[in-house]
Short mmCIF file of C-alpha atoms in Angstrom, two decimals:
data_model
loop_
_atom_site.label_atom_id
_atom_site.label_comp_id
_atom_site.label_asym_id
_atom_site.label_seq_id
_atom_site.Cartn_x
_atom_site.Cartn_y
_atom_site.Cartn_z
CA MET A 1 -58.68 -6.82 41.70
CA THR A 2 -55.93 -5.09 43.82
CA ASP A 3 -55.67 -1.26 43.87
CA LEU A 4 -52.50 -1.36 42.00
CA LEU A 5 -53.99 -3.40 39.26
CA ALA A 6 -57.05 -1.26 39.12
CA ALA A 7 -54.97 1.83 38.71
CA ARG A 8 -52.79 0.48 36.10
CA SER A 9 -55.82 -0.92 34.25
CA GLN A 10 -57.48 2.43 34.32
CA MET A 11 -54.47 4.25 32.99
CA ALA A 12 -53.94 1.49 30.37
CA MET A 13 -57.50 1.94 29.18
CA SER A 14 -57.27 5.58 29.10
CA LEU A 15 -54.14 5.49 27.06
CA ALA A 16 -55.40 2.93 24.65
CA PHE A 17 -58.40 5.05 24.00
CA HIS A 18 -56.59 8.36 23.69
CA ILE A 19 -53.87 7.28 21.48
CA ILE A 20 -56.32 6.62 18.59
CA PHE A 21 -57.34 10.25 18.60
CA ALA A 22 -53.96 11.49 19.28
CA CYS A 23 -52.92 9.64 16.06
CA ILE A 24 -55.78 11.12 14.07
CA GLY A 25 -54.81 14.60 15.26
CA ILE A 26 -51.30 14.08 13.88
CA GLY A 27 -52.20 12.19 10.66
CA MET A 28 -55.57 13.69 9.35
CA PRO A 29 -54.18 17.25 8.91
CA LEU A 30 -51.56 16.04 6.45
CA LEU A 31 -54.21 14.53 4.31
CA MET A 32 -56.27 17.84 4.51
CA VAL A 33 -53.23 19.89 3.46
CA ILE A 34 -52.36 17.63 0.53
CA SER A 35 -55.98 17.75 -0.68
CA GLU A 36 -56.25 21.46 -0.29
CA SER A 37 -52.96 21.91 -2.10
CA LEU A 38 -54.10 19.85 -5.08
CA TRP A 39 -57.26 21.91 -5.07
CA LEU A 40 -55.28 25.11 -5.43
CA LYS A 41 -53.20 23.55 -7.99
CA THR A 42 -55.79 21.90 -10.22
CA GLN A 43 -58.97 23.70 -9.23
CA ASN A 44 -60.54 20.33 -9.16
CA LYS A 45 -63.44 20.62 -6.91
CA VAL A 46 -63.05 17.01 -5.84
CA TYR A 47 -60.11 17.99 -3.88
CA LEU A 48 -62.00 20.82 -2.29
CA SER A 49 -64.81 18.56 -1.16
CA LEU A 50 -62.25 16.08 0.23
CA ALA A 51 -60.48 18.68 2.32
CA LYS A 52 -63.74 19.92 3.77
CA LYS A 53 -65.06 16.48 4.51
CA TRP A 54 -61.81 15.37 6.14
CA ALA A 55 -61.73 18.68 8.23
CA LYS A 56 -65.16 17.65 9.62
CA GLY A 57 -63.95 14.21 10.62
CA THR A 58 -60.73 15.81 12.16
CA ALA A 59 -62.86 18.19 14.21
CA ILE A 60 -64.83 15.50 15.87
CA MET A 61 -61.83 13.30 16.64
CA PHE A 62 -60.03 16.56 18.02
CA ALA A 63 -62.95 17.20 20.39
CA VAL A 64 -62.95 13.59 21.80
CA GLY A 65 -59.29 13.63 21.97
CA ALA A 66 -59.37 16.88 24.04
CA VAL A 67 -61.71 15.21 26.45
CA SER A 68 -59.72 11.94 26.84
CA GLY A 69 -56.55 13.72 27.10
CA THR A 70 -57.73 15.91 29.88
CA VAL A 71 -58.82 12.86 31.77
CA LEU A 72 -55.40 11.30 31.37
CA SER A 73 -53.85 14.53 32.86
CA PHE A 74 -55.99 14.25 35.92
CA GLU A 75 -55.24 10.57 36.18
CA LEU A 76 -51.62 11.03 36.51
CA GLY A 77 -51.95 13.27 39.64
CA LEU A 78 -54.85 11.35 41.21
CA LEU A 79 -53.66 7.73 40.60
CA TRP A 80 -49.89 8.26 40.68
CA PRO A 81 -49.23 11.03 43.27
CA GLU A 82 -45.73 9.71 44.30
CA PHE A 83 -44.64 9.62 40.72
CA MET A 84 -45.85 13.26 40.11
CA LEU A 85 -44.34 14.52 43.42
CA HIS A 86 -40.87 13.48 42.29
CA ALA A 87 -41.04 13.58 38.53
CA GLY A 88 -43.34 16.53 38.11
CA PRO A 89 -40.41 19.11 37.96
CA ILE A 90 -38.67 17.09 35.22
CA ILE A 91 -41.59 16.11 32.99
CA GLY A 92 -43.28 19.66 33.55
CA MET A 93 -41.41 21.13 30.61
CA PRO A 94 -42.55 18.74 27.82
CA PHE A 95 -46.09 18.68 29.27
CA SER A 96 -46.15 22.56 29.27
CA LEU A 97 -44.88 22.63 25.65
CA GLU A 98 -47.59 20.02 24.75
CA GLY A 99 -50.28 22.29 26.26
CA PHE A 100 -48.95 25.18 24.15
CA ALA A 101 -48.93 23.02 21.00
CA PHE A 102 -52.46 21.79 21.76
CA PHE A 103 -53.91 25.40 22.07
CA LEU A 104 -52.05 26.36 18.87
CA GLU A 105 -53.58 23.43 17.16
CA ALA A 106 -57.13 24.44 18.47
CA ILE A 107 -56.66 28.06 17.24
CA PHE A 108 -55.70 27.17 13.72
CA LEU A 109 -58.19 24.36 13.43
CA GLY A 110 -60.82 26.95 14.15
CA ILE A 111 -59.40 29.16 11.33
CA TYR A 112 -59.28 26.06 9.07
CA LEU A 113 -62.92 25.05 9.70
CA TYR A 114 -64.51 28.53 9.56
CA GLY A 115 -62.01 30.35 7.32
CA TRP A 116 -63.26 29.11 3.82
CA ASP A 117 -63.96 32.32 1.95
CA ARG A 118 -63.10 34.38 4.84
CA VAL A 119 -59.29 34.36 4.65
CA SER A 120 -56.89 34.18 1.76
CA SER A 121 -56.32 30.78 0.18
CA LYS A 122 -52.67 31.00 1.22
CA MET A 123 -53.60 31.78 4.84
CA HIS A 124 -56.08 29.06 4.86
CA LEU A 125 -53.58 26.54 3.60
CA PHE A 126 -51.06 27.94 6.22
CA SER A 127 -53.62 27.34 9.00
CA GLY A 128 -53.91 23.69 7.83
CA ILE A 129 -50.19 23.34 7.93
CA MET A 130 -50.06 24.80 11.35
CA VAL A 131 -52.79 22.28 12.56
CA MET A 132 -50.64 19.52 11.25
CA LEU A 133 -47.38 20.74 12.79
CA SER A 134 -48.76 21.70 16.16
CA GLY A 135 -50.71 18.21 16.31
CA MET A 136 -47.35 16.51 15.48
CA PHE A 137 -45.27 18.48 18.07
CA SER A 138 -47.99 17.94 20.63
CA GLY A 139 -47.63 14.25 20.29
CA ILE A 140 -43.85 14.47 20.23
CA PHE A 141 -43.68 16.44 23.46
CA VAL A 142 -45.72 13.76 25.30
CA VAL A 143 -43.78 10.94 23.87
CA MET A 144 -40.56 12.65 25.19
CA ALA A 145 -41.95 12.66 28.76
CA ASN A 146 -42.75 8.98 28.28
CA ALA A 147 -39.24 8.38 26.95
CA TRP A 148 -37.77 9.87 30.04
CA MET A 149 -39.67 7.36 32.12
CA ASN A 150 -37.87 4.59 30.06
CA SER A 151 -34.55 6.23 29.98
CA PRO A 152 -34.37 8.80 32.86
CA ALA A 153 -31.67 11.59 32.44
CA GLY A 154 -31.05 15.10 33.51
CA PHE A 155 -30.93 14.71 37.29
CA GLU A 156 -29.09 13.16 40.36
CA TRP A 157 -30.91 10.68 42.56
CA VAL A 158 -29.92 11.55 46.12
CA ASN A 159 -31.66 9.99 49.28
CA GLY A 160 -34.78 9.26 47.21
CA GLN A 161 -35.01 12.82 45.85
CA PHE A 162 -34.33 14.35 42.40
CA VAL A 163 -31.63 17.04 42.64
CA ASN A 164 -29.60 19.04 40.22
CA ILE A 165 -32.41 18.81 37.58
CA ASP A 166 -31.57 19.72 34.03
CA PRO A 167 -35.07 19.88 32.21
CA PHE A 168 -33.47 20.21 28.70
CA THR A 169 -31.28 17.08 29.28
CA ALA A 170 -34.28 15.17 30.80
CA MET A 171 -36.53 16.08 27.75
CA LEU A 172 -33.80 15.11 25.18
CA ASN A 173 -33.08 11.90 26.98
CA PRO A 174 -31.51 8.96 24.96
CA SER A 175 -34.84 7.57 24.08
CA ALA A 176 -36.69 10.87 23.06
CA LEU A 177 -35.67 10.83 19.33
CA PRO A 178 -36.25 7.05 18.69
CA TYR A 179 -39.51 7.15 20.42
CA ALA A 180 -40.83 10.39 18.86
CA LEU A 181 -39.78 9.24 15.32
CA HIS A 182 -41.35 5.84 15.70
CA MET A 183 -44.55 7.17 17.32
CA THR A 184 -45.03 10.04 14.78
CA LEU A 185 -44.76 7.63 11.72
CA ALA A 186 -46.93 5.25 13.42
CA ALA A 187 -49.51 7.87 13.54
CA PHE A 188 -49.17 8.72 9.80
CA VAL A 189 -49.29 4.98 8.89
CA SER A 190 -52.39 4.25 11.09
CA VAL A 191 -54.45 7.14 9.71
CA ALA A 192 -53.25 6.73 6.14
CA PHE A 193 -54.30 3.00 6.11
CA VAL A 194 -57.64 3.49 7.62
CA VAL A 195 -58.62 6.31 5.31
CA ALA A 196 -57.44 4.20 2.28
CA GLY A 197 -59.38 1.21 3.74
CA ILE A 198 -62.56 3.30 3.94
CA HIS A 199 -62.39 4.60 0.28
CA ALA A 200 -61.27 1.30 -1.02
CA PHE A 201 -64.24 -0.26 0.56
CA VAL A 202 -66.57 2.22 -1.40
CA LEU A 203 -64.51 1.76 -4.59
CA LEU A 204 -65.42 -1.92 -4.48
CA ARG A 205 -68.95 -0.86 -5.01
CA LYS A 206 -68.37 2.25 -7.04
CA PRO A 207 -65.16 1.69 -8.99
CA LYS A 208 -65.82 4.75 -11.24
CA SER A 209 -66.24 7.25 -8.38
CA GLU A 210 -63.65 10.02 -8.84
CA PHE A 211 -64.11 11.35 -5.32
CA HIS A 212 -63.09 8.13 -3.83
CA TYR A 213 -60.39 7.29 -6.25
CA CYS A 214 -58.71 10.75 -5.48
CA ALA A 215 -59.05 10.06 -1.84
CA LEU A 216 -57.42 6.69 -2.09
CA ARG A 217 -54.59 8.00 -4.04
CA ILE A 218 -53.92 10.69 -1.49
CA ALA A 219 -54.10 8.27 1.53
CA LEU A 220 -52.21 5.57 -0.19
CA SER A 221 -49.38 7.93 -1.12
CA VAL A 222 -48.95 8.83 2.60
CA ALA A 223 -49.27 5.20 3.55
CA ILE A 224 -46.61 3.99 1.01
CA VAL A 225 -43.96 6.49 2.23
CA THR A 226 -44.67 5.98 5.93
CA SER A 227 -45.01 2.33 5.87
CA ILE A 228 -41.71 1.86 4.21
CA LEU A 229 -39.89 4.30 6.57
CA GLN A 230 -41.55 2.89 9.65
CA PRO A 231 -39.33 -0.41 9.83
CA ILE A 232 -36.30 1.90 9.73
CA SER A 233 -37.52 3.93 12.60
CA GLY A 234 -38.36 0.60 14.25
CA ASP A 235 -34.65 -0.49 13.86
CA ILE A 236 -33.51 2.65 15.51
CA SER A 237 -35.95 2.15 18.40
CA ALA A 238 -34.95 -1.43 18.88
CA LYS A 239 -31.23 -0.63 18.99
CA ASN A 240 -31.98 2.15 21.64
CA THR A 241 -33.97 -0.39 23.64
CA ALA A 242 -31.22 -2.90 23.43
CA LYS A 243 -28.77 -0.37 24.98
CA GLN A 244 -31.10 1.35 27.44
CA GLN A 245 -33.50 -1.47 28.47
CA PRO A 246 -32.04 -4.88 27.87
CA ALA A 247 -34.64 -6.63 30.12
CA LYS A 248 -37.31 -5.13 27.71
CA LEU A 249 -35.58 -6.45 24.70
CA ALA A 250 -35.25 -9.91 26.25
CA ALA A 251 -38.85 -9.98 26.88
CA MET A 252 -39.72 -8.75 23.45
CA GLU A 253 -37.84 -11.56 21.96
CA ALA A 254 -38.51 -14.03 24.81
CA GLN A 255 -34.79 -14.53 25.10
CA TRP A 256 -33.99 -16.34 28.42
CA GLU A 257 -30.40 -17.10 28.01
CA THR A 258 -27.52 -14.63 27.46
CA GLU A 259 -25.73 -15.54 24.35
CA LYS A 260 -23.57 -14.36 21.40
CA GLY A 261 -25.31 -14.71 18.13
CA ALA A 262 -28.79 -14.71 19.57
CA PRO A 263 -31.51 -15.69 17.12
CA LEU A 264 -34.48 -13.61 16.11
CA ARG A 265 -37.68 -15.37 17.01
CA ILE A 266 -40.92 -15.36 14.91
CA GLY A 267 -43.81 -16.43 16.93
CA GLY A 268 -43.28 -18.79 19.89
CA TRP A 269 -44.80 -19.45 23.28
CA PRO A 270 -43.03 -18.24 26.25
CA ASP A 271 -43.01 -20.81 29.10
CA VAL A 272 -42.29 -18.62 32.06
CA GLU A 273 -42.44 -21.55 34.52
CA ASN A 274 -39.61 -23.44 32.76
CA GLU A 275 -37.97 -20.23 31.38
CA GLN A 276 -37.86 -21.41 27.79
CA THR A 277 -39.71 -20.36 24.57
CA LEU A 278 -41.59 -23.09 22.60
CA TYR A 279 -42.65 -23.36 18.95
CA ALA A 280 -40.76 -20.34 17.78
CA ILE A 281 -39.27 -20.05 14.32
CA GLU A 282 -35.59 -18.98 15.03
CA ILE A 283 -33.33 -17.12 12.45
CA PRO A 284 -29.75 -17.58 13.80
CA TYR A 285 -27.70 -14.45 14.76
CA LEU A 286 -30.18 -12.03 13.55
CA LEU A 287 -31.27 -10.67 16.95
CA SER A 288 -27.68 -9.82 17.66
CA PHE A 289 -27.19 -8.09 14.32
CA LEU A 290 -30.47 -6.14 14.60
CA SER A 291 -29.78 -5.10 18.18
CA PHE A 292 -26.00 -4.22 18.06
CA GLY A 293 -25.03 -4.33 14.34
CA THR A 294 -22.83 -7.47 14.55
CA PHE A 295 -23.71 -10.99 14.20
CA ASP A 296 -21.76 -12.15 17.28
CA ALA A 297 -22.79 -9.46 19.70
CA GLU A 298 -23.92 -10.62 23.13
CA VAL A 299 -27.60 -10.37 24.01
CA LYS A 300 -28.55 -10.45 27.71
CA GLY A 301 -31.32 -12.96 28.49
CA LEU A 302 -34.07 -12.65 31.09
CA LYS A 303 -32.13 -14.98 33.45
CA GLU A 304 -29.63 -12.20 33.85
CA PHE A 305 -32.45 -10.21 35.90
CA PRO A 306 -34.07 -11.12 39.21
CA LYS A 307 -37.57 -12.42 38.61
CA GLU A 308 -39.02 -9.47 40.39
CA ASP A 309 -37.44 -7.14 37.95
CA ARG A 310 -38.61 -8.83 34.80
CA PRO A 311 -41.33 -7.50 32.79
CA PRO A 312 -44.51 -9.80 32.06
CA VAL A 313 -42.78 -11.79 29.28
CA ALA A 314 -45.85 -13.27 27.47
CA VAL A 315 -47.62 -9.88 27.18
CA VAL A 316 -44.56 -8.05 25.93
CA HIS A 317 -43.54 -10.85 23.47
CA PHE A 318 -47.05 -11.32 21.88
CA ALA A 319 -47.64 -7.62 21.69
CA PHE A 320 -44.38 -7.08 19.85
CA GLN A 321 -45.06 -10.02 17.45
CA ILE A 322 -48.41 -8.40 16.73
CA MET A 323 -46.82 -5.06 16.04
CA VAL A 324 -44.21 -6.41 13.79
CA GLY A 325 -46.74 -8.64 11.93
CA CYS A 326 -49.11 -5.87 11.20
CA GLY A 327 -46.17 -3.38 10.32
CA SER A 328 -44.74 -5.98 7.88
CA PHE A 329 -48.05 -6.62 6.18
CA MET A 330 -48.64 -2.91 5.81
CA MET A 331 -45.26 -2.34 4.46
CA LEU A 332 -45.80 -5.14 1.82
CA LEU A 333 -49.08 -3.31 0.73
CA GLY A 334 -47.24 -0.08 0.56
CA MET A 335 -44.60 -1.51 -1.65
CA ILE A 336 -47.27 -3.08 -4.04
CA GLY A 337 -49.07 0.24 -4.28
CA ALA A 338 -45.72 2.00 -4.94
CA TYR A 339 -45.24 -0.48 -7.90
CA PHE A 340 -48.70 0.39 -9.29
CA PHE A 341 -47.95 4.16 -8.96
CA LEU A 342 -44.60 3.88 -10.64
CA ARG A 343 -46.05 1.77 -13.45
CA LYS A 344 -48.95 4.48 -13.62
CA GLN A 345 -51.56 1.64 -13.29
CA PRO A 346 -54.98 2.47 -12.05
CA ILE A 347 -55.91 0.72 -8.76
CA ASN A 348 -59.76 1.32 -8.69
CA ASN A 349 -60.14 -1.76 -10.88
CA LYS A 350 -57.73 -4.01 -8.78
CA VAL A 351 -60.31 -5.71 -6.68
CA TRP A 352 -57.94 -8.05 -4.86
CA TYR A 353 -55.67 -5.02 -3.82
CA LEU A 354 -58.74 -3.03 -2.72
CA ARG A 355 -59.77 -5.90 -0.58
CA LEU A 356 -56.45 -6.14 1.10
CA LEU A 357 -56.52 -2.48 1.76
CA VAL A 358 -59.93 -2.89 3.44
CA PHE A 359 -58.52 -5.85 5.41
CA ALA A 360 -55.46 -3.70 6.46
CA ALA A 361 -57.54 -0.61 7.31
CA PRO A 362 -57.34 -1.26 11.24
CA MET A 363 -53.85 -2.78 11.34
CA GLY A 364 -52.10 0.62 11.84
CA PHE A 365 -54.09 1.33 15.10
CA ILE A 366 -53.65 -2.37 16.10
CA ALA A 367 -49.88 -2.17 15.76
CA THR A 368 -49.78 1.27 17.57
CA GLU A 369 -51.73 -0.17 20.41
CA ALA A 370 -49.54 -3.17 20.61
CA GLY A 371 -46.44 -1.01 20.44
CA TRP A 372 -47.52 1.02 23.37
CA THR A 373 -48.23 -2.18 25.29
CA VAL A 374 -44.59 -3.19 24.52
CA THR A 375 -43.31 0.30 25.68
CA GLU A 376 -45.35 0.44 28.99
CA VAL A 377 -45.64 -3.16 30.10
CA GLY A 378 -42.01 -3.81 28.95
CA ARG A 379 -40.96 -1.06 31.41
CA GLN A 380 -42.47 -2.81 34.43
CA PRO A 381 -42.11 -3.21 37.31
CA TRP A 382 -40.67 0.33 37.09
CA ILE A 383 -42.61 3.54 36.54
CA ILE A 384 -39.32 5.27 36.26
CA TYR A 385 -36.94 2.71 34.89
CA ASN A 386 -34.48 1.45 37.64
CA ILE A 387 -35.45 4.39 40.00
CA MET A 388 -39.13 3.94 41.13
CA ARG A 389 -41.27 0.96 41.10
CA THR A 390 -44.82 1.23 39.93
CA SER A 391 -46.12 -0.24 43.18
CA ASP A 392 -44.48 2.71 45.04
CA ALA A 393 -46.07 5.28 42.98
CA VAL A 394 -49.62 4.47 43.22
CA THR A 395 -52.02 6.39 45.32
CA THR A 396 -53.00 5.00 48.89
CA MET A 397 -56.78 5.72 48.17
CA PRO A 398 -58.65 2.49 48.57
CA ASN A 399 -61.38 0.89 46.16
CA LEU A 400 -59.78 2.12 42.93
CA VAL A 401 -61.88 -0.46 41.17
CA VAL A 402 -64.80 1.68 41.37
CA PRO A 403 -63.38 4.66 39.19
CA PHE A 404 -61.97 1.96 36.87
CA ILE A 405 -65.34 0.64 36.18
CA VAL A 406 -66.93 4.20 35.97
CA PHE A 407 -64.25 5.32 33.42
CA THR A 408 -64.72 2.13 31.42
CA ILE A 409 -68.42 2.93 31.01
CA LEU A 410 -67.59 6.50 30.01
CA TYR A 411 -65.21 5.39 27.44
CA ILE A 412 -67.55 2.85 25.98
CA PHE A 413 -70.11 5.59 25.75
CA LEU A 414 -67.71 7.91 24.11
CA PHE A 415 -66.64 5.24 21.57
CA VAL A 416 -70.24 4.63 20.60
CA MET A 417 -70.88 8.45 20.23
CA VAL A 418 -67.93 8.68 18.02
CA LEU A 419 -68.99 5.97 15.78
CA TYR A 420 -72.40 7.57 15.42
CA LEU A 421 -71.04 11.03 14.73
CA MET A 422 -68.62 9.80 12.25
CA ARG A 423 -71.34 7.92 10.34
CA LEU A 424 -73.66 10.77 10.58
CA TYR A 425 -71.35 13.62 9.43
CA VAL A 426 -68.58 11.91 7.43
CA LEU A 427 -69.19 8.47 6.28
CA ASN A 428 -72.77 9.09 5.07
CA SER A 429 -71.49 11.97 3.13
CA TYR A 430 -69.15 9.88 1.27
CA GLU A 431 -71.98 8.23 -0.68
CA ASP A 432 -71.72 10.69 -3.45
#
């Protein structure tokens, strides 16, 4: 394994691990707030119990996310010193704001966890809302920094140096809003479906449990709204990618030839050697329409770019297909759930639907991991798109495979501990 591959693998593993806890930090507080609001409105103690149990789970995930996030911040400087040397003054602002939001989240999470019966009900609910907002903005600021890497703005590149830096323009780069919207909705979708799946699993054995039925209705309500909105944000993000990173779009769709009226591909196997895509189901003209809004728009193919500037096509294409497939299935489940809600039909006795929710429980996180793979691998070989190559940004320290192995063991240990704690403090307590 080369040092470059080891550094990229370590960063990819760290991000893949951390993003789960970042999503939970964004999504779980919303469920807590909804549950507490229903408690204050109805005085039904089931909602109070739910809010407290979800808060416990959130606290565990927040602690692990803080650890994995700290590791990531060190890795940026240690593994990619050339990147931080040049980009640090630009991405410093969103990362500083992320740190402020993180500390704000920690403060209000402490009030929420230990403020029951110690602060007023309105103040306690307000603290939950602040946990939700600060967690959401913490994620948004990080995504803004990543968006800048994909569509750099707010500077002039002169003789290998960034000059005339405008940090506000950099932070509000062309990809900032599409990325932030898509990632935030992904967090809510992921958390809502995994929580819905957990309670649906218990309801299959205990269909008359009021606790689990109320929990499922709250989680499913969030899942319905966000799973239907997510494809809209995906369309916005795809149009932005078509404009800002045509090579990434071509890799996502395994589009080799530049053509007008380009087809949308479902499935398919990219044959990189022969530069063609095999076995795909093609829908004529749809890629052009989805990318640019007209059926005869020209879509650049991979052959337009030198081979050394193309992303790894197979990885990006398969990851994109996984993301879209999982997202479409969750949207379908959300629409079915919305139908049940509108018809005021109980769902605790619909065994087939509960089984589908259990099956779909991990799909949000699978889609999120796949989406980040598309974002990061699709930008390659650039760490700053069309400015700095990833190979030029890596540290010169040798034997990077050693820290990669060490951190892999660390993350496996943390993962096992999280599963143990969640079962001990949260999942076991669901057996009411």
